[in-house]
Amino acid sequence: MQRQPLSDLGWTPHGIVCRATMEHVKEIETGLRAEDRRELEDIAGRPAIQSLLMGALCGEPCLSLWSHGGEPLALLTIIRTGLDRGTIALSGTAAIERFSIPFLRGSRDVLRRVQGDYSLLYNVCDARNEVHRRWLRWLGFNELREVPGYGAGKIPVIEFAGLRRQDHL
């Protein structure tokens, strides 16, 4: 499938970054990591595809990340919740583990480019999803506290947040 790169990101040294389309969402959803699917479904109480599609419709931006070979890696969404605040979410495929180094480096680059209008990004993640927790720490987010019994599945989550800093994000 031909990818339409995001004009200001597109092909990067670490992969391809595109504005997410509905087709991208469907392709990424079929390859979701089991932990990411569980997180989406336990928090929202609906099938993962619904949460991903909502992110694609509401994200400012919603981006799909791909390997240089065209393998789907992840969907990255920021949803505006205030003038300069937003929630950030990532749902990844199993390929993020095979492409871990380019994925991590690329995530940092992409976040620097898209965070511009946001002074604060935050959300929750499943406390059991160690890959997400490591990714968030890699990007410079701070874990604030653990909240037990969250969402439809009453799971433990970690609240996290990150302020835009000139020297980091």
Coordinates of N, CA and C in Angstrom, one line a residue:
M1 N 0.8 -1.2 0.0 CA 0.0 0.0 0.0 C 0.9 1.2 0.0
Q2 N 0.6 2.2 -0.9 CA 1.4 3.4 -1.0 C 1.0 4.3 0.2
R3 N 2.0 4.9 0.9 CA 1.8 5.8 2.0 C 1.9 7.2 1.6
Q4 N 0.9 8.0 2.0 CA 1.0 9.5 1.7 C 1.7 10.1 2.9
P5 N 2.9 10.5 2.8 CA 3.6 11.1 4.0 C 3.0 12.4 4.4
L6 N 3.1 12.7 5.7 CA 2.8 14.0 6.2 C 3.8 15.0 5.7
S7 N 3.3 16.0 5.1 CA 4.2 16.9 4.3 C 5.4 17.4 5.1
D8 N 5.2 17.7 6.4 CA 6.3 18.2 7.2 C 7.1 17.1 7.9
L9 N 6.6 15.9 7.8 CA 7.4 14.8 8.5 C 7.8 13.8 7.4
G10 N 6.8 13.0 6.8 CA 7.0 12.1 5.7 C 8.1 11.1 6.0
W11 N 9.0 10.9 5.1 CA 10.1 9.9 5.3 C 11.1 10.5 6.2
T12 N 11.4 9.8 7.3 CA 12.4 10.2 8.2 C 13.5 9.2 8.3
P13 N 14.6 9.5 9.0 CA 15.7 8.5 9.1 C 15.2 7.3 9.8
H14 N 14.1 7.4 10.6 CA 13.7 6.3 11.4 C 12.5 5.5 10.9
G15 N 11.8 6.0 9.9 CA 10.6 5.4 9.4 C 9.8 6.4 8.6
I16 N 8.5 6.1 8.3 CA 7.6 6.9 7.6 C 6.5 7.3 8.5
V17 N 6.2 8.6 8.5 CA 5.1 9.2 9.3 C 4.1 9.8 8.4
C18 N 2.8 9.4 8.6 CA 1.7 9.9 7.7 C 0.6 10.3 8.6
R19 N -0.2 11.2 8.0 CA -1.5 11.4 8.7 C -2.3 10.1 8.5
A20 N -2.9 9.7 9.6 CA -3.6 8.4 9.6 C -4.9 8.5 8.8
T21 N -5.1 7.5 8.0 CA -6.4 7.3 7.3 C -7.2 6.2 8.0
M22 N -8.4 6.0 7.6 CA -9.2 4.9 8.1 C -8.6 3.6 7.7
E23 N -8.0 3.5 6.5 CA -7.3 2.3 6.1 C -6.1 2.0 7.0
H24 N -5.4 3.0 7.3 CA -4.2 2.8 8.2 C -4.7 2.3 9.5
V25 N -5.7 2.9 10.1 CA -6.3 2.4 11.4 C -6.6 1.0 11.3
K26 N -7.3 0.5 10.3 CA -7.7 -0.9 10.2 C -6.5 -1.8 10.1
E27 N -5.5 -1.4 9.3 CA -4.3 -2.2 9.2 C -3.5 -2.3 10.5
I28 N -3.4 -1.2 11.2 CA -2.7 -1.2 12.5 C -3.5 -2.0 13.5
E29 N -4.8 -1.9 13.5 CA -5.6 -2.6 14.5 C -5.5 -4.1 14.3
T30 N -5.4 -4.6 13.1 CA -5.2 -6.1 12.9 C -3.9 -6.6 13.5
G31 N -2.9 -5.8 13.6 CA -1.6 -6.2 14.1 C -1.3 -5.7 15.5
L32 N -2.3 -5.2 16.3 CA -2.1 -4.6 17.6 C -1.4 -5.7 18.5
R33 N -0.5 -5.2 19.3 CA 0.0 -6.0 20.4 C -1.1 -6.4 21.3
A34 N -1.1 -7.6 21.9 CA -2.2 -8.0 22.8 C -2.3 -7.1 24.0
E35 N -1.2 -6.6 24.5 CA -1.3 -5.7 25.7 C -1.9 -4.3 25.3
D36 N -1.7 -3.9 24.1 CA -2.3 -2.6 23.7 C -3.8 -2.8 23.4
R37 N -4.1 -3.9 22.8 CA -5.6 -4.2 22.6 C -6.3 -4.3 24.0
R38 N -5.7 -5.0 24.9 CA -6.3 -5.1 26.2 C -6.4 -3.8 26.9
E39 N -5.4 -2.9 26.8 CA -5.5 -1.6 27.4 C -6.6 -0.8 26.8
L40 N -6.7 -0.7 25.5 CA -7.8 0.0 24.9 C -9.2 -0.5 25.3
E41 N -9.3 -1.8 25.3 CA -10.7 -2.4 25.6 C -11.0 -2.3 27.1
D42 N -10.0 -2.5 28.0 CA -10.3 -2.4 29.4 C -10.6 -1.0 29.9
I43 N -9.9 0.0 29.3 CA -10.2 1.4 29.7 C -11.5 1.9 29.1
A44 N -11.7 1.7 27.8 CA -12.9 2.3 27.2 C -14.2 1.4 27.2
G45 N -14.0 0.1 27.4 CA -15.2 -0.8 27.4 C -15.8 -1.0 26.1
R46 N -15.0 -0.9 25.0 CA -15.5 -1.1 23.7 C -14.4 -1.7 22.9
P47 N -14.7 -2.3 21.7 CA -13.7 -2.9 20.9 C -12.6 -1.9 20.5
A48 N -11.3 -2.3 20.5 CA -10.2 -1.5 20.2 C -10.4 -0.7 18.9
I49 N -10.9 -1.2 17.9 CA -11.1 -0.5 16.6 C -11.9 0.8 16.8
Q50 N -12.9 0.8 17.7 CA -13.7 2.0 17.9 C -12.8 3.1 18.5
S51 N -12.0 2.8 19.5 CA -11.1 3.8 20.1 C -10.1 4.3 19.1
L52 N -9.6 3.4 18.3 CA -8.6 3.9 17.3 C -9.2 4.8 16.2
L53 N -10.4 4.4 15.8 CA -11.1 5.2 14.8 C -11.5 6.6 15.4
M54 N -11.9 6.6 16.6 CA -12.2 7.9 17.3 C -11.0 8.8 17.3
G55 N -9.8 8.2 17.6 CA -8.6 8.9 17.7 C -8.2 9.5 16.3
A56 N -8.5 8.7 15.3 CA -8.2 9.2 13.9 C -9.1 10.3 13.5
L57 N -10.3 10.3 14.0 CA -11.3 11.4 13.7 C -11.0 12.6 14.5
C58 N -10.6 12.5 15.7 CA -10.5 13.6 16.6 C -9.1 14.1 16.9
G59 N -8.1 13.3 16.5 CA -6.7 13.7 16.7 C -6.2 14.9 16.1
E60 N -5.4 15.7 16.8 CA -4.8 16.9 16.3 C -3.3 16.8 16.6
P61 N -2.5 16.0 16.0 CA -2.8 15.1 14.9 C -3.1 13.7 15.3
C62 N -3.4 12.9 14.3 CA -3.4 11.4 14.5 C -2.5 10.9 13.4
L63 N -1.4 10.3 13.7 CA -0.4 9.9 12.8 C -0.2 8.3 12.8
S64 N 0.1 7.8 11.6 CA 0.4 6.4 11.5 C 2.0 6.4 11.3
L65 N 2.6 5.4 12.0 CA 4.1 5.2 11.9 C 4.3 3.9 11.2
W66 N 5.3 3.9 10.3 CA 5.6 2.8 9.4 C 7.1 2.6 9.4
S67 N 7.5 1.3 9.2 CA 8.9 1.1 8.9 C 9.2 1.5 7.5
H68 N 10.5 1.7 7.1 CA 10.8 2.1 5.8 C 10.3 1.1 4.7
G69 N 10.1 -0.2 5.2 CA 9.6 -1.2 4.3 C 8.1 -1.2 4.2
G70 N 7.4 -0.3 4.9 CA 6.0 -0.2 4.8 C 5.2 -1.1 5.8
E71 N 5.9 -1.6 6.8 CA 5.3 -2.4 7.8 C 4.7 -1.5 8.9
P72 N 3.4 -1.6 9.3 CA 2.7 -0.8 10.2 C 3.3 -0.9 11.6
L73 N 3.7 0.2 12.3 CA 4.2 0.1 13.6 C 3.3 0.6 14.7
A74 N 2.6 1.8 14.5 CA 1.8 2.3 15.5 C 0.9 3.5 15.0
L75 N 0.0 3.8 15.9 CA -0.9 5.0 15.7 C -0.6 5.9 16.9
L76 N -0.3 7.1 16.6 CA 0.0 8.1 17.6 C -1.0 9.2 17.5
T77 N -1.8 9.5 18.6 CA -2.8 10.5 18.6 C -2.7 11.5 19.7
I78 N -2.9 12.7 19.4 CA -3.0 13.8 20.4 C -4.4 14.4 20.2
I79 N -5.2 14.4 21.3 CA -6.5 15.0 21.2 C -6.5 16.2 22.1
R80 N -6.8 17.4 21.5 CA -6.8 18.6 22.3 C -7.9 18.6 23.4
T81 N -7.5 19.0 24.6 CA -8.4 19.0 25.7 C -8.5 20.4 26.3
G82 N -7.8 21.3 25.8 CA -7.8 22.7 26.2 C -7.0 23.6 25.3
L83 N -6.8 24.8 25.5 CA -6.1 25.7 24.7 C -4.8 25.2 24.3
D84 N -4.0 24.7 25.3 CA -2.6 24.3 25.0 C -2.4 22.9 25.7
R85 N -3.4 22.1 25.9 CA -3.3 20.8 26.5 C -3.9 19.7 25.6
G86 N -3.4 18.5 25.8 CA -3.9 17.4 25.1 C -3.6 16.1 25.7
T87 N -4.4 15.1 25.3 CA -4.1 13.7 25.7 C -3.3 13.1 24.6
I88 N -2.3 12.3 24.9 CA -1.5 11.6 24.0 C -1.7 10.1 24.1
A89 N -1.8 9.4 23.0 CA -2.0 7.9 23.1 C -1.2 7.3 22.0
L90 N -0.7 6.1 22.3 CA 0.0 5.3 21.3 C -0.6 3.9 21.3
S91 N -0.8 3.3 20.2 CA -1.2 1.9 20.1 C -0.3 1.3 19.1
G92 N 0.5 0.3 19.5 CA 1.5 -0.3 18.6 C 1.2 -1.7 18.2
T93 N 1.8 -2.1 17.0 CA 1.8 -3.4 16.5 C 3.0 -4.2 17.1
A94 N 3.0 -5.5 16.9 CA 4.1 -6.3 17.3 C 5.4 -5.9 16.7
A95 N 5.3 -5.2 15.6 CA 6.5 -4.8 14.8 C 7.4 -3.8 15.6
I96 N 6.8 -3.1 16.6 CA 7.6 -2.1 17.3 C 8.7 -2.8 18.1
E97 N 8.5 -4.0 18.4 CA 9.6 -4.8 19.1 C 10.7 -5.2 18.2
R98 N 10.4 -5.5 17.0 CA 11.4 -5.8 16.0 C 12.2 -4.6 15.5
F99 N 11.5 -3.4 15.5 CA 12.1 -2.2 15.0 C 12.2 -1.2 16.2
S100 N 12.6 -1.8 17.4 CA 12.6 -1.0 18.6 C 13.5 0.3 18.6
I101 N 14.7 0.1 18.1 CA 15.6 1.3 18.1 C 15.1 2.4 17.1
P102 N 14.8 2.1 15.9 CA 14.2 3.2 15.0 C 12.9 3.7 15.6
F103 N 12.1 2.8 16.1 CA 10.8 3.3 16.7 C 11.0 4.3 17.8
L104 N 11.9 3.9 18.8 CA 12.1 4.8 19.9 C 12.7 6.2 19.4
R105 N 13.7 6.1 18.6 CA 14.3 7.4 18.1 C 13.3 8.2 17.3
G106 N 12.6 7.5 16.5 CA 11.6 8.2 15.7 C 10.5 8.8 16.5
S107 N 10.1 8.1 17.6 CA 9.0 8.6 18.4 C 9.4 10.0 19.0
R108 N 10.7 10.0 19.5 CA 11.2 11.3 20.1 C 11.2 12.4 19.1
D109 N 11.6 12.1 17.8 CA 11.7 13.1 16.8 C 10.2 13.6 16.4
V110 N 9.3 12.6 16.3 CA 8.0 13.0 15.9 C 7.3 13.8 17.0
L111 N 7.5 13.4 18.3 CA 6.9 14.2 19.4 C 7.4 15.6 19.4
R112 N 8.7 15.8 19.2 CA 9.2 17.2 19.1 C 8.5 18.0 18.0
R113 N 8.2 17.4 16.9 CA 7.6 18.1 15.8 C 6.2 18.4 16.0
V114 N 5.4 17.5 16.6 CA 4.0 17.7 16.7 C 3.5 18.3 18.0
Q115 N 4.4 18.4 18.9 CA 4.0 18.9 20.2 C 3.8 20.4 20.2
G116 N 4.3 21.1 19.2 CA 4.4 22.6 19.2 C 3.3 23.4 19.9
D117 N 2.0 23.1 19.6 CA 0.9 23.8 20.2 C 0.5 23.4 21.6
Y118 N 1.2 22.4 22.2 CA 0.8 21.9 23.5 C 1.9 22.1 24.5
S119 N 1.5 22.8 25.6 CA 2.5 22.9 26.7 C 2.4 21.8 27.6
L120 N 1.3 21.0 27.6 CA 1.1 19.9 28.5 C 0.4 18.7 27.7
L121 N 1.0 17.6 27.8 CA 0.4 16.3 27.3 C 0.3 15.4 28.4
Y122 N -0.8 14.6 28.5 CA -1.0 13.7 29.6 C -2.0 12.6 29.2
N123 N -2.1 11.6 30.0 CA -3.1 10.6 29.8 C -2.9 9.5 30.9
V124 N -3.5 8.4 30.7 CA -3.2 7.2 31.6 C -2.8 6.1 30.7
C125 N -2.1 5.1 31.3 CA -1.8 3.9 30.6 C -2.0 2.7 31.6
D126 N -2.3 1.6 31.0 CA -2.4 0.4 31.8 C -1.1 0.1 32.6
A127 N -1.2 0.0 33.9 CA 0.0 -0.2 34.7 C 0.7 -1.5 34.4
R128 N 0.0 -2.4 33.8 CA 0.6 -3.7 33.5 C 1.3 -3.7 32.1
N129 N 1.1 -2.6 31.3 CA 1.7 -2.5 30.0 C 3.1 -1.9 30.1
E130 N 4.1 -2.7 30.4 CA 5.5 -2.2 30.7 C 6.1 -1.6 29.4
V131 N 5.7 -2.0 28.2 CA 6.3 -1.4 27.0 C 5.8 0.0 26.9
H132 N 4.6 0.3 27.2 CA 4.1 1.7 27.2 C 4.8 2.5 28.2
R133 N 4.9 2.0 29.4 CA 5.6 2.7 30.5 C 7.0 3.1 30.1
R134 N 7.8 2.1 29.6 CA 9.1 2.4 29.2 C 9.2 3.5 28.1
W135 N 8.2 3.4 27.1 CA 8.2 4.3 26.0 C 7.9 5.7 26.5
L136 N 7.0 5.9 27.5 CA 6.7 7.2 28.0 C 7.8 7.8 28.8
R137 N 8.6 6.9 29.6 CA 9.7 7.4 30.3 C 10.8 7.9 29.3
W138 N 11.0 7.1 28.2 CA 12.0 7.4 27.1 C 11.7 8.8 26.5
L139 N 10.4 9.1 26.4 CA 10.0 10.4 25.8 C 10.1 11.5 26.8
G140 N 10.3 11.2 28.1 CA 10.4 12.3 29.1 C 9.2 12.6 29.9
F141 N 8.2 11.7 29.8 CA 7.0 11.9 30.6 C 7.2 11.4 32.0
N142 N 6.5 12.0 32.9 CA 6.6 11.6 34.3 C 5.4 10.8 34.7
E143 N 5.6 9.7 35.5 CA 4.5 9.0 36.1 C 4.1 9.7 37.3
L144 N 2.8 10.0 37.4 CA 2.3 10.8 38.5 C 1.8 10.0 39.7
R145 N 1.0 9.0 39.4 CA 0.4 8.1 40.4 C -0.3 7.0 39.8
E146 N -0.4 5.9 40.6 CA -1.2 4.7 40.1 C -2.6 4.9 40.6
V147 N -3.6 4.6 39.7 CA -5.0 4.7 40.1 C -5.6 3.3 39.9
P148 N -6.0 2.6 41.0 CA -6.6 1.3 40.9 C -8.1 1.4 40.4
G149 N -8.5 0.3 39.8 CA -9.9 0.2 39.4 C -10.4 1.3 38.4
Y150 N -9.6 1.6 37.4 CA -10.0 2.6 36.4 C -10.7 2.0 35.2
G151 N -11.6 2.8 34.6 CA -12.2 2.5 33.3 C -13.2 1.3 33.5
A152 N -13.7 0.9 32.3 CA -14.7 -0.1 32.2 C -14.3 -1.4 32.8
G153 N -13.0 -1.8 32.6 CA -12.4 -3.0 33.1 C -11.9 -2.9 34.5
K154 N -12.0 -1.8 35.2 CA -11.5 -1.6 36.5 C -10.1 -2.0 36.7
I155 N -9.2 -1.5 35.8 CA -7.8 -2.0 35.8 C -6.9 -0.9 36.5
P156 N -5.7 -1.3 37.0 CA -4.8 -0.3 37.5 C -4.2 0.5 36.4
V157 N -4.2 1.8 36.5 CA -3.5 2.6 35.4 C -2.5 3.6 36.1
I158 N -1.6 4.1 35.3 CA -0.7 5.1 35.7 C -1.0 6.4 35.0
E159 N -1.2 7.4 35.8 CA -1.4 8.8 35.2 C 0.0 9.3 34.9
F160 N 0.1 9.9 33.7 CA 1.4 10.5 33.3 C 1.2 11.8 32.7
A161 N 2.3 12.6 32.7 CA 2.2 14.0 32.1 C 3.6 14.4 31.7
G162 N 3.6 15.3 30.7 CA 4.9 15.9 30.3 C 4.6 17.3 29.9
L163 N 5.5 18.2 30.4 CA 5.5 19.6 30.0 C 6.5 19.8 28.8
R164 N 6.1 20.7 27.9 CA 7.0 21.0 26.8 C 8.2 21.8 27.4
R165 N 9.3 21.3 27.1 CA 10.6 22.0 27.5 C 11.4 22.3 26.3
Q166 N 12.0 23.4 26.2 CA 12.7 23.8 25.0 C 13.9 22.9 24.8
D167 N 14.5 22.4 25.9 CA 15.7 21.6 25.8 C 15.4 20.1 25.6
H168 N 14.2 19.7 25.7 CA 13.9 18.2 25.6 C 12.8 17.9 24.6
L169 N 11.6 18.3 24.9 CA 10.5 18.0 24.0 C 10.3 19.2 23.1

